[in-house]
C-alpha cells in the first residue's frame, strides 16, 4: 500500500539519510523523501500496522533532524 505524507526536512542530505534508514525498516518496500516537494512516499507491505510504521519513520527522521514533523497530506 502506498502512502504520502508532508515532511519538513531542511536539507537534501538529511532527506537522503532519512530515505536510506527508512528503507531498512521491516514492513517497508520502498521509501522516497523529496526535499524539494517536502513529501515522503512510503510503499508499505500489506498487513503491516500503518500507525506503527509511521511512528518508527518519525523516530528515524527526528534522530536525523530533531525538528522534523510528518503529517498527512
mmCIF file of N, CA and C in Angstrom:
data_model
loop_
_atom_site.group_PDB
_atom_site.id
_atom_site.type_symbol
_atom_site.label_atom_id
_atom_site.label_comp_id
_atom_site.label_asym_id
_atom_site.label_seq_id
_atom_site.Cartn_x
_atom_site.Cartn_y
_atom_site.Cartn_z
ATOM 1 N N UNK A 1 0.839 -1.159 0.000
ATOM 2 C CA UNK A 1 0.000 0.000 0.000
ATOM 3 C C UNK A 1 0.890 1.230 0.000
ATOM 4 N N UNK A 2 0.560 2.189 -0.827
ATOM 5 C CA UNK A 2 1.365 3.393 -0.961
ATOM 6 C C UNK A 2 0.705 4.541 -0.216
ATOM 7 N N UNK A 3 1.530 5.258 0.545
ATOM 8 C CA UNK A 3 1.057 6.386 1.339
ATOM 9 C C UNK A 3 1.981 7.567 1.113
ATOM 10 N N UNK A 4 1.424 8.778 1.127
ATOM 11 C CA UNK A 4 2.207 10.007 1.009
ATOM 12 C C UNK A 4 1.917 10.901 2.203
ATOM 13 N N UNK A 5 2.958 11.571 2.688
ATOM 14 C CA UNK A 5 2.834 12.465 3.831
ATOM 15 C C UNK A 5 3.658 13.715 3.579
ATOM 16 N N UNK A 6 3.278 14.810 4.254
ATOM 17 C CA UNK A 6 4.093 16.022 4.248
ATOM 18 C C UNK A 6 5.203 15.808 5.264
ATOM 19 N N UNK A 7 6.372 16.343 4.962
ATOM 20 C CA UNK A 7 7.502 16.259 5.875
ATOM 21 C C UNK A 7 8.270 17.568 5.790
ATOM 22 N N UNK A 8 8.711 18.069 6.937
ATOM 23 C CA UNK A 8 9.571 19.250 6.867
ATOM 24 C C UNK A 8 11.002 18.801 7.106
ATOM 25 N N UNK A 9 11.781 18.886 6.056
ATOM 26 C CA UNK A 9 13.185 18.494 6.090
ATOM 27 C C UNK A 9 13.998 19.667 5.557
ATOM 28 N N UNK A 10 15.082 20.006 6.266
ATOM 29 C CA UNK A 10 15.824 21.232 5.975
ATOM 30 C C UNK A 10 16.901 21.124 4.909
ATOM 31 N N UNK A 11 17.336 19.907 4.568
ATOM 32 C CA UNK A 11 18.386 19.814 3.553
ATOM 33 C C UNK A 11 18.282 18.494 2.786
ATOM 34 N N UNK A 12 18.828 18.504 1.587
ATOM 35 C CA UNK A 12 18.758 17.331 0.722
ATOM 36 C C UNK A 12 19.541 16.159 1.314
ATOM 37 N N UNK A 13 20.645 16.434 1.978
ATOM 38 C CA UNK A 13 21.434 15.367 2.582
ATOM 39 C C UNK A 13 20.640 14.669 3.690
ATOM 40 N N UNK A 14 19.952 15.437 4.511
ATOM 41 C CA UNK A 14 19.121 14.845 5.564
ATOM 42 C C UNK A 14 18.012 13.989 4.955
ATOM 43 N N UNK A 15 17.405 14.476 3.878
ATOM 44 C CA UNK A 15 16.353 13.707 3.203
ATOM 45 C C UNK A 15 16.914 12.379 2.705
ATOM 46 N N UNK A 16 18.120 12.395 2.160
ATOM 47 C CA UNK A 16 18.751 11.174 1.677
ATOM 48 C C UNK A 16 19.035 10.205 2.831
ATOM 49 N N UNK A 17 19.548 10.723 3.941
ATOM 50 C CA UNK A 17 19.805 9.883 5.115
ATOM 51 C C UNK A 17 18.518 9.252 5.630
ATOM 52 N N UNK A 18 17.456 10.050 5.692
ATOM 53 C CA UNK A 18 16.155 9.541 6.150
ATOM 54 C C UNK A 18 15.671 8.430 5.236
ATOM 55 N N UNK A 19 15.728 8.678 3.942
ATOM 56 C CA UNK A 19 15.275 7.703 2.951
ATOM 57 C C UNK A 19 16.017 6.376 3.107
ATOM 58 N N UNK A 20 17.325 6.442 3.266
ATOM 59 C CA UNK A 20 18.127 5.227 3.416
ATOM 60 C C UNK A 20 17.765 4.454 4.679
ATOM 61 N N UNK A 21 17.595 5.144 5.789
ATOM 62 C CA UNK A 21 17.290 4.473 7.054
ATOM 63 C C UNK A 21 15.858 3.920 7.064
ATOM 64 N N UNK A 22 14.919 4.660 6.526
ATOM 65 C CA UNK A 22 13.529 4.208 6.482
ATOM 66 C C UNK A 22 13.404 2.972 5.595
ATOM 67 N N UNK A 23 14.149 2.935 4.510
ATOM 68 C CA UNK A 23 14.100 1.793 3.591
ATOM 69 C C UNK A 23 14.538 0.491 4.245
ATOM 70 N N UNK A 24 15.295 0.577 5.324
ATOM 71 C CA UNK A 24 15.769 -0.607 6.044
ATOM 72 C C UNK A 24 14.722 -1.198 6.992
ATOM 73 N N UNK A 25 13.651 -0.457 7.256
ATOM 74 C CA UNK A 25 12.628 -0.930 8.193
ATOM 75 C C UNK A 25 11.899 -2.158 7.669
ATOM 76 N N UNK A 26 11.635 -3.092 8.568
ATOM 77 C CA UNK A 26 10.797 -4.238 8.220
ATOM 78 C C UNK A 26 9.385 -3.717 7.981
ATOM 79 N N UNK A 27 8.790 -4.121 6.890
ATOM 80 C CA UNK A 27 7.439 -3.683 6.558
ATOM 81 C C UNK A 27 7.412 -2.587 5.502
ATOM 82 N N UNK A 28 8.572 -2.078 5.134
ATOM 83 C CA UNK A 28 8.674 -1.035 4.100
ATOM 84 C C UNK A 28 9.272 -1.644 2.837
ATOM 85 N N UNK A 29 8.540 -1.546 1.735
ATOM 86 C CA UNK A 29 9.074 -1.987 0.442
ATOM 87 C C UNK A 29 10.016 -0.938 -0.128
ATOM 88 N N UNK A 30 9.612 0.330 -0.028
ATOM 89 C CA UNK A 30 10.448 1.420 -0.507
ATOM 90 C C UNK A 30 10.021 2.719 0.157
ATOM 91 N N UNK A 31 10.956 3.664 0.176
ATOM 92 C CA UNK A 31 10.684 4.986 0.743
ATOM 93 C C UNK A 31 11.376 6.034 -0.113
ATOM 94 N N UNK A 32 10.688 7.147 -0.329
ATOM 95 C CA UNK A 32 11.254 8.267 -1.064
ATOM 96 C C UNK A 32 10.989 9.535 -0.268
ATOM 97 N N UNK A 33 12.047 10.246 0.088
ATOM 98 C CA UNK A 33 11.920 11.523 0.777
ATOM 99 C C UNK A 33 12.387 12.588 -0.189
ATOM 100 N N UNK A 34 11.481 13.488 -0.566
ATOM 101 C CA UNK A 34 11.796 14.520 -1.542
ATOM 102 C C UNK A 34 11.929 15.869 -0.838
ATOM 103 N N UNK A 35 13.160 16.375 -0.800
ATOM 104 C CA UNK A 35 13.437 17.654 -0.161
ATOM 105 C C UNK A 35 12.721 18.805 -0.863
ATOM 106 N N UNK A 36 12.697 18.802 -2.175
ATOM 107 C CA UNK A 36 12.113 19.911 -2.936
ATOM 108 C C UNK A 36 10.598 20.031 -2.736
ATOM 109 N N UNK A 37 9.906 18.905 -2.721
ATOM 110 C CA UNK A 37 8.447 18.951 -2.568
ATOM 111 C C UNK A 37 8.011 18.822 -1.114
ATOM 112 N N UNK A 38 8.966 18.501 -0.227
ATOM 113 C CA UNK A 38 8.677 18.306 1.196
ATOM 114 C C UNK A 38 7.629 17.206 1.397
ATOM 115 N N UNK A 39 7.826 16.088 0.675
ATOM 116 C CA UNK A 39 6.927 14.938 0.783
ATOM 117 C C UNK A 39 7.725 13.664 1.002
ATOM 118 N N UNK A 40 7.086 12.739 1.690
ATOM 119 C CA UNK A 40 7.651 11.406 1.868
ATOM 120 C C UNK A 40 6.633 10.415 1.321
ATOM 121 N N UNK A 41 7.093 9.512 0.483
ATOM 122 C CA UNK A 41 6.232 8.477 -0.088
ATOM 123 C C UNK A 41 6.718 7.137 0.418
ATOM 124 N N UNK A 42 5.797 6.366 0.968
ATOM 125 C CA UNK A 42 6.118 5.060 1.524
ATOM 126 C C UNK A 42 5.330 3.982 0.811
ATOM 127 N N UNK A 43 5.987 2.893 0.485
ATOM 128 C CA UNK A 43 5.324 1.702 -0.028
ATOM 129 C C UNK A 43 5.402 0.687 1.108
ATOM 130 N N UNK A 44 4.274 0.506 1.783
ATOM 131 C CA UNK A 44 4.194 -0.325 2.982
ATOM 132 C C UNK A 44 3.623 -1.691 2.618
ATOM 133 N N UNK A 45 4.232 -2.729 3.137
ATOM 134 C CA UNK A 45 3.768 -4.091 2.869
ATOM 135 C C UNK A 45 2.356 -4.290 3.417
ATOM 136 N N UNK A 46 1.572 -5.093 2.726
ATOM 137 C CA UNK A 46 0.217 -5.405 3.164
ATOM 138 C C UNK A 46 0.262 -6.102 4.517
ATOM 139 N N UNK A 47 -0.706 -5.795 5.360
ATOM 140 C CA UNK A 47 -0.810 -6.434 6.663
ATOM 141 C C UNK A 47 0.005 -5.772 7.757
ATOM 142 N N UNK A 48 0.740 -4.725 7.418
ATOM 143 C CA UNK A 48 1.559 -4.025 8.396
ATOM 144 C C UNK A 48 0.746 -2.882 8.995
ATOM 145 N N UNK A 49 0.883 -2.677 10.307
ATOM 146 C CA UNK A 49 0.185 -1.595 11.004
ATOM 147 C C UNK A 49 0.793 -0.256 10.576
ATOM 148 N N UNK A 50 0.012 0.527 9.846
ATOM 149 C CA UNK A 50 0.500 1.793 9.293
ATOM 150 C C UNK A 50 0.893 2.762 10.405
ATOM 151 N N UNK A 51 0.102 2.849 11.462
ATOM 152 C CA UNK A 51 0.406 3.772 12.551
ATOM 153 C C UNK A 51 1.738 3.424 13.220
ATOM 154 N N UNK A 52 2.002 2.138 13.358
ATOM 155 C CA UNK A 52 3.265 1.687 13.945
ATOM 156 C C UNK A 52 4.446 2.059 13.052
ATOM 157 N N UNK A 53 4.277 1.861 11.749
ATOM 158 C CA UNK A 53 5.333 2.225 10.799
ATOM 159 C C UNK A 53 5.578 3.734 10.823
ATOM 160 N N UNK A 54 4.532 4.528 10.843
ATOM 161 C CA UNK A 54 4.688 5.988 10.858
ATOM 162 C C UNK A 54 5.404 6.436 12.124
ATOM 163 N N UNK A 55 5.121 5.796 13.244
ATOM 164 C CA UNK A 55 5.822 6.125 14.489
ATOM 165 C C UNK A 55 7.315 5.835 14.354
ATOM 166 N N UNK A 56 7.668 4.708 13.752
ATOM 167 C CA UNK A 56 9.077 4.358 13.546
ATOM 168 C C UNK A 56 9.739 5.318 12.564
ATOM 169 N N UNK A 57 9.019 5.660 11.496
ATOM 170 C CA UNK A 57 9.545 6.599 10.499
ATOM 171 C C UNK A 57 9.800 7.960 11.157
ATOM 172 N N UNK A 58 8.869 8.408 11.975
ATOM 173 C CA UNK A 58 9.020 9.684 12.671
ATOM 174 C C UNK A 58 10.235 9.660 13.589
ATOM 175 N N UNK A 59 10.425 8.570 14.314
ATOM 176 C CA UNK A 59 11.596 8.441 15.194
ATOM 177 C C UNK A 59 12.897 8.534 14.403
ATOM 178 N N UNK A 60 12.955 7.840 13.266
ATOM 179 C CA UNK A 60 14.149 7.885 12.418
ATOM 180 C C UNK A 60 14.406 9.311 11.941
ATOM 181 N N UNK A 61 13.369 9.959 11.468
ATOM 182 C CA UNK A 61 13.521 11.316 10.946
ATOM 183 C C UNK A 61 13.960 12.290 12.034
ATOM 184 N N UNK A 62 13.421 12.142 13.231
ATOM 185 C CA UNK A 62 13.799 13.040 14.330
ATOM 186 C C UNK A 62 15.201 12.753 14.853
ATOM 187 N N UNK A 63 15.681 11.538 14.682
ATOM 188 C CA UNK A 63 17.076 11.255 15.033
ATOM 189 C C UNK A 63 18.021 12.009 14.107
ATOM 190 N N UNK A 64 17.610 12.159 12.857
ATOM 191 C CA UNK A 64 18.435 12.855 11.864
ATOM 192 C C UNK A 64 18.231 14.359 11.939
ATOM 193 N N UNK A 65 16.974 14.775 12.098
ATOM 194 C CA UNK A 65 16.621 16.189 12.164
ATOM 195 C C UNK A 65 15.582 16.367 13.278
ATOM 196 N N UNK A 66 16.014 16.777 14.472
ATOM 197 C CA UNK A 66 15.140 16.811 15.647
ATOM 198 C C UNK A 66 13.838 17.596 15.494
ATOM 199 N N UNK A 67 13.802 18.576 14.623
ATOM 200 C CA UNK A 67 12.605 19.401 14.448
ATOM 201 C C UNK A 67 11.641 18.840 13.400
ATOM 202 N N UNK A 68 11.935 17.688 12.849
ATOM 203 C CA UNK A 68 11.152 17.108 11.761
ATOM 204 C C UNK A 68 9.721 16.768 12.205
ATOM 205 N N UNK A 69 8.766 17.081 11.340
ATOM 206 C CA UNK A 69 7.361 16.767 11.579
ATOM 207 C C UNK A 69 6.817 16.082 10.330
ATOM 208 N N UNK A 70 6.072 15.004 10.543
ATOM 209 C CA UNK A 70 5.421 14.298 9.446
ATOM 210 C C UNK A 70 3.925 14.403 9.667
ATOM 211 N N UNK A 71 3.197 14.806 8.624
ATOM 212 C CA UNK A 71 1.752 14.947 8.739
ATOM 213 C C UNK A 71 1.061 14.461 7.474
ATOM 214 N N UNK A 72 -0.224 14.189 7.583
ATOM 215 C CA UNK A 72 -0.981 13.712 6.421
ATOM 216 C C UNK A 72 -1.096 14.829 5.398
ATOM 217 N N UNK A 73 -1.128 14.443 4.128
ATOM 218 C CA UNK A 73 -1.251 15.417 3.031
ATOM 219 C C UNK A 73 -2.628 16.028 3.006
#
